[in-house]
Amino acid sequence: MTAITIGDPAGVGPEIVLETVLTPMIYDVCKPFVIGAREHLEQAAQLKGVTIQVNEISEPEEAKFEFGTIDLLDTGAAPGAQIVYGEVQADAALRAYSYLEKSIELGLAGRVDAVSTAPINKAALKAAGVPFIGHTEIFQALTNSTYGLTMFNVHKLRVFFLTRHVSVREACDLITRERTLTYLKDIDRELRALGFENPSIAVAALNPHGGEGGMFGTEEIEHLIPAVEDAKALGINARGPLPADSIFAFALDGHHDCILSLYHDQGHIACKTLDFEKAVTITLGLPFMRSSVDHGTAFDIAGKGIANGGSMVESTRVAAEYARMSIEHRQAVPA
């Protein structure tokens, strides 16, 4: 089963989730149900000019999983709240957070295999007093996971990130031999758990032309090359560092199973340029699979009925695909 959370209801979440469960293909790849409030789905249906049939459930096992009927589990959070589109609201965040809590509860109990999440809003979470800044932190903390490893997935491209939501200047300071080796070990572990026998992990260089032997920077010599060699000594199929201006093209051609990008935009630009709508985020290292769209709540267009749900459809499809890979690998490996 795959749980789909509608995110912050003041944003485009309800609209893109509605489009997802109105996509027949989704029912071919998983058993989906929505966690959210009925009023938000019905408002989204009005915006889209469609009629929906909702099956309200209290447990996922009560779902019909039939195209044409939306199975909906409502947490009942923030009762009576009047949510306004496009505005930061504590009640909206409280609802969104409750949907995530429920999905995690079900995932920890083994009652769902994957969770596909619509966007939440960091400012709203802060206004509601939620002590986390985003999805990854919430899922890692509430599942007591050692780490939440972010992987972008777009077509054949898989991209991990050594650093993410920090300045470029700070990211450079975080590119160390020790940190790089830790990430290589975690990536290798997670890909093997998905069935990759000897995953090829290509490390992107930081400097132009990989530093040109130190002429354009020494991070490759001082940190990245030693980290790759350390990883190889542990039996990890790490490669690089390879110039960032070509590494993504080679990965698309099948030379590597994944890339370790060094900072946020290095990987994001490549993925979003390749296909903005198909770029989704996977969080590995959790007891279950979790995916998300790679865009925000889009308050500027929320409530206008024009949100494109393509990324949410892809998020749900990819979550189900990786969950299936993980399950099949576990079943194939002797206990």
PDB file of N, CA and C in Angstrom, residues 224-270:
ATOM      1  N   LEU A 224      38.560  14.708  -1.802  1.00  0.00           N
ATOM      2  CA  LEU A 224      37.718  13.827  -2.596  1.00  0.00           C
ATOM      3  C   LEU A 224      38.454  12.578  -3.088  1.00  0.00           C
ATOM      4  N   ILE A 225      39.638  12.751  -3.623  1.00  0.00           N
ATOM      5  CA  ILE A 225      40.389  11.572  -4.078  1.00  0.00           C
ATOM      6  C   ILE A 225      40.699  10.632  -2.918  1.00  0.00           C
ATOM      7  N   PRO A 226      41.180  11.128  -1.770  1.00  0.00           N
ATOM      8  CA  PRO A 226      41.404  10.213  -0.640  1.00  0.00           C
ATOM      9  C   PRO A 226      40.128   9.501  -0.179  1.00  0.00           C
ATOM     10  N   ALA A 227      38.988  10.214  -0.196  1.00  0.00           N
ATOM     11  CA  ALA A 227      37.735   9.581   0.223  1.00  0.00           C
ATOM     12  C   ALA A 227      37.340   8.461  -0.724  1.00  0.00           C
ATOM     13  N   VAL A 228      37.507   8.682  -2.029  1.00  0.00           N
ATOM     14  CA  VAL A 228      37.190   7.644  -3.012  1.00  0.00           C
ATOM     15  C   VAL A 228      38.109   6.436  -2.818  1.00  0.00           C
ATOM     16  N   GLU A 229      39.386   6.688  -2.576  1.00  0.00           N
ATOM     17  CA  GLU A 229      40.320   5.584  -2.341  1.00  0.00           C
ATOM     18  C   GLU A 229      39.980   4.830  -1.059  1.00  0.00           C
ATOM     19  N   ASP A 230      39.585   5.553  -0.020  1.00  0.00           N
ATOM     20  CA  ASP A 230      39.157   4.906   1.225  1.00  0.00           C
ATOM     21  C   ASP A 230      37.953   3.989   0.964  1.00  0.00           C
ATOM     22  N   ALA A 231      37.014   4.490   0.159  1.00  0.00           N
ATOM     23  CA  ALA A 231      35.811   3.716  -0.151  1.00  0.00           C
ATOM     24  C   ALA A 231      36.164   2.468  -0.942  1.00  0.00           C
ATOM     25  N   LYS A 232      37.046   2.604  -1.916  1.00  0.00           N
ATOM     26  CA  LYS A 232      37.460   1.445  -2.708  1.00  0.00           C
ATOM     27  C   LYS A 232      38.099   0.381  -1.824  1.00  0.00           C
ATOM     28  N   ALA A 233      38.866   0.814  -0.824  1.00  0.00           N
ATOM     29  CA  ALA A 233      39.509  -0.134   0.088  1.00  0.00           C
ATOM     30  C   ALA A 233      38.490  -0.923   0.892  1.00  0.00           C
ATOM     31  N   LEU A 234      37.274  -0.363   1.026  1.00  0.00           N
ATOM     32  CA  LEU A 234      36.196  -1.049   1.740  1.00  0.00           C
ATOM     33  C   LEU A 234      35.329  -1.893   0.804  1.00  0.00           C
ATOM     34  N   GLY A 235      35.699  -1.943  -0.469  1.00  0.00           N
ATOM     35  CA  GLY A 235      34.932  -2.729  -1.421  1.00  0.00           C
ATOM     36  C   GLY A 235      33.799  -1.977  -2.086  1.00  0.00           C
ATOM     37  N   ILE A 236      33.800  -0.658  -1.951  1.00  0.00           N
ATOM     38  CA  ILE A 236      32.747   0.174  -2.549  1.00  0.00           C
ATOM     39  C   ILE A 236      33.188   0.587  -3.946  1.00  0.00           C
ATOM     40  N   ASN A 237      32.291   0.475  -4.897  1.00  0.00           N
ATOM     41  CA  ASN A 237      32.601   0.796  -6.289  1.00  0.00           C
ATOM     42  C   ASN A 237      32.453   2.294  -6.529  1.00  0.00           C
ATOM     43  N   ALA A 238      33.322   3.060  -5.890  1.00  0.00           N
ATOM     44  CA  ALA A 238      33.304   4.515  -6.020  1.00  0.00           C
ATOM     45  C   ALA A 238      34.244   4.945  -7.140  1.00  0.00           C
ATOM     46  N   ARG A 239      33.853   6.017  -7.833  1.00  0.00           N
ATOM     47  CA  ARG A 239      34.653   6.509  -8.949  1.00  0.00           C
ATOM     48  C   ARG A 239      34.771   8.028  -8.868  1.00  0.00           C
ATOM     49  N   GLY A 240      35.914   8.533  -9.317  1.00  0.00           N
ATOM     50  CA  GLY A 240      36.070   9.970  -9.352  1.00  0.00           C
ATOM     51  C   GLY A 240      37.109  10.484  -8.382  1.00  0.00           C
ATOM     52  N   PRO A 241      37.046  11.805  -8.121  1.00  0.00           N
ATOM     53  CA  PRO A 241      36.027  12.762  -8.569  1.00  0.00           C
ATOM     54  C   PRO A 241      36.126  13.036 -10.070  1.00  0.00           C
ATOM     55  N   LEU A 242      34.950  13.209 -10.695  1.00  0.00           N
ATOM     56  CA  LEU A 242      34.851  13.418 -12.129  1.00  0.00           C
ATOM     57  C   LEU A 242      34.289  14.812 -12.393  1.00  0.00           C
ATOM     58  N   PRO A 243      34.751  15.484 -13.428  1.00  0.00           N
ATOM     59  CA  PRO A 243      34.293  16.855 -13.705  1.00  0.00           C
ATOM     60  C   PRO A 243      32.769  16.937 -13.738  1.00  0.00           C
ATOM     61  N   ALA A 244      32.227  17.918 -13.039  1.00  0.00           N
ATOM     62  CA  ALA A 244      30.776  18.037 -12.890  1.00  0.00           C
ATOM     63  C   ALA A 244      30.088  18.441 -14.185  1.00  0.00           C
ATOM     64  N   ASP A 245      30.847  18.986 -15.146  1.00  0.00           N
ATOM     65  CA  ASP A 245      30.206  19.415 -16.387  1.00  0.00           C
ATOM     66  C   ASP A 245      29.900  18.251 -17.332  1.00  0.00           C
ATOM     67  N   SER A 246      30.386  17.055 -17.006  1.00  0.00           N
ATOM     68  CA  SER A 246      30.130  15.893 -17.868  1.00  0.00           C
ATOM     69  C   SER A 246      29.596  14.679 -17.122  1.00  0.00           C
ATOM     70  N   ILE A 247      29.707  14.675 -15.812  1.00  0.00           N
ATOM     71  CA  ILE A 247      29.366  13.488 -15.041  1.00  0.00           C
ATOM     72  C   ILE A 247      27.900  13.095 -15.184  1.00  0.00           C
ATOM     73  N   PHE A 248      27.017  14.066 -15.295  1.00  0.00           N
ATOM     74  CA  PHE A 248      25.590  13.767 -15.383  1.00  0.00           C
ATOM     75  C   PHE A 248      25.245  13.145 -16.744  1.00  0.00           C
ATOM     76  N   ALA A 249      25.882  13.631 -17.795  1.00  0.00           N
ATOM     77  CA  ALA A 249      25.655  13.061 -19.118  1.00  0.00           C
ATOM     78  C   ALA A 249      26.123  11.612 -19.179  1.00  0.00           C
ATOM     79  N   PHE A 250      27.265  11.327 -18.563  1.00  0.00           N
ATOM     80  CA  PHE A 250      27.767   9.949 -18.554  1.00  0.00           C
ATOM     81  C   PHE A 250      26.857   9.033 -17.728  1.00  0.00           C
ATOM     82  N   ALA A 251      26.307   9.544 -16.645  1.00  0.00           N
ATOM     83  CA  ALA A 251      25.387   8.733 -15.836  1.00  0.00           C
ATOM     84  C   ALA A 251      24.118   8.418 -16.621  1.00  0.00           C
ATOM     85  N   LEU A 252      23.634   9.379 -17.383  1.00  0.00           N
ATOM     86  CA  LEU A 252      22.447   9.150 -18.215  1.00  0.00           C
ATOM     87  C   LEU A 252      22.710   8.076 -19.263  1.00  0.00           C
ATOM     88  N   ASP A 253      23.954   7.984 -19.719  1.00  0.00           N
ATOM     89  CA  ASP A 253      24.314   6.976 -20.714  1.00  0.00           C
ATOM     90  C   ASP A 253      24.584   5.606 -20.088  1.00  0.00           C
ATOM     91  N   GLY A 254      24.446   5.511 -18.770  1.00  0.00           N
ATOM     92  CA  GLY A 254      24.582   4.223 -18.108  1.00  0.00           C
ATOM     93  C   GLY A 254      25.953   3.897 -17.560  1.00  0.00           C
ATOM     94  N   HIS A 255      26.846   4.895 -17.540  1.00  0.00           N
ATOM     95  CA  HIS A 255      28.185   4.635 -17.025  1.00  0.00           C
ATOM     96  C   HIS A 255      28.207   4.468 -15.500  1.00  0.00           C
ATOM     97  N   HIS A 256      27.233   5.068 -14.816  1.00  0.00           N
ATOM     98  CA  HIS A 256      27.191   5.012 -13.354  1.00  0.00           C
ATOM     99  C   HIS A 256      25.757   4.745 -12.894  1.00  0.00           C
ATOM    100  N   ASP A 257      25.636   4.102 -11.739  1.00  0.00           N
ATOM    101  CA  ASP A 257      24.300   3.881 -11.168  1.00  0.00           C
ATOM    102  C   ASP A 257      23.786   5.128 -10.475  1.00  0.00           C
ATOM    103  N   CYS A 258      24.686   5.949  -9.969  1.00  0.00           N
ATOM    104  CA  CYS A 258      24.263   7.174  -9.283  1.00  0.00           C
ATOM    105  C   CYS A 258      25.427   8.140  -9.212  1.00  0.00           C
ATOM    106  N   ILE A 259      25.111   9.358  -8.795  1.00  0.00           N
ATOM    107  CA  ILE A 259      26.113  10.415  -8.635  1.00  0.00           C
ATOM    108  C   ILE A 259      26.014  10.974  -7.220  1.00  0.00           C
ATOM    109  N   LEU A 260      27.156  11.249  -6.626  1.00  0.00           N
ATOM    110  CA  LEU A 260      27.187  12.011  -5.380  1.00  0.00           C
ATOM    111  C   LEU A 260      27.521  13.449  -5.749  1.00  0.00           C
ATOM    112  N   SER A 261      26.496  14.300  -5.720  1.00  0.00           N
ATOM    113  CA  SER A 261      26.669  15.735  -5.979  1.00  0.00           C
ATOM    114  C   SER A 261      27.161  16.399  -4.704  1.00  0.00           C
ATOM    115  N   LEU A 262      27.976  17.440  -4.846  1.00  0.00           N
ATOM    116  CA  LEU A 262      28.609  18.036  -3.667  1.00  0.00           C
ATOM    117  C   LEU A 262      27.799  19.137  -3.015  1.00  0.00           C
ATOM    118  N   TYR A 263      26.940  19.807  -3.786  1.00  0.00           N
ATOM    119  CA  TYR A 263      26.135  20.869  -3.195  1.00  0.00           C
ATOM    120  C   TYR A 263      24.807  20.961  -3.925  1.00  0.00           C
ATOM    121  N   HIS A 264      23.878  21.674  -3.322  1.00  0.00           N
ATOM    122  CA  HIS A 264      22.477  21.715  -3.742  1.00  0.00           C
ATOM    123  C   HIS A 264      22.296  21.938  -5.243  1.00  0.00           C
ATOM    124  N   ASP A 265      22.753  23.077  -5.744  1.00  0.00           N
ATOM    125  CA  ASP A 265      22.457  23.420  -7.132  1.00  0.00           C
ATOM    126  C   ASP A 265      23.223  22.573  -8.139  1.00  0.00           C
ATOM    127  N   GLN A 266      24.355  22.026  -7.756  1.00  0.00           N
ATOM    128  CA  GLN A 266      25.114  21.198  -8.681  1.00  0.00           C
ATOM    129  C   GLN A 266      24.261  20.038  -9.196  1.00  0.00           C
ATOM    130  N   GLY A 267      23.518  19.428  -8.296  1.00  0.00           N
ATOM    131  CA  GLY A 267      22.655  18.319  -8.695  1.00  0.00           C
ATOM    132  C   GLY A 267      21.279  18.751  -9.146  1.00  0.00           C
ATOM    133  N   HIS A 268      20.724  19.767  -8.488  1.00  0.00           N
ATOM    134  CA  HIS A 268      19.369  20.211  -8.813  1.00  0.00           C
ATOM    135  C   HIS A 268      19.273  20.753 -10.230  1.00  0.00           C
ATOM    136  N   ILE A 269      20.257  21.533 -10.649  1.00  0.00           N
ATOM    137  CA  ILE A 269      20.208  22.122 -11.985  1.00  0.00           C
ATOM    138  C   ILE A 269      20.179  21.030 -13.045  1.00  0.00           C
ATOM    139  N   ALA A 270      21.020  20.026 -12.874  1.00  0.00           N
ATOM    140  CA  ALA A 270      21.066  18.933 -13.856  1.00  0.00           C
ATOM    141  C   ALA A 270      19.740  18.191 -13.918  1.00  0.00           C
TER     142      ALA A 270
END
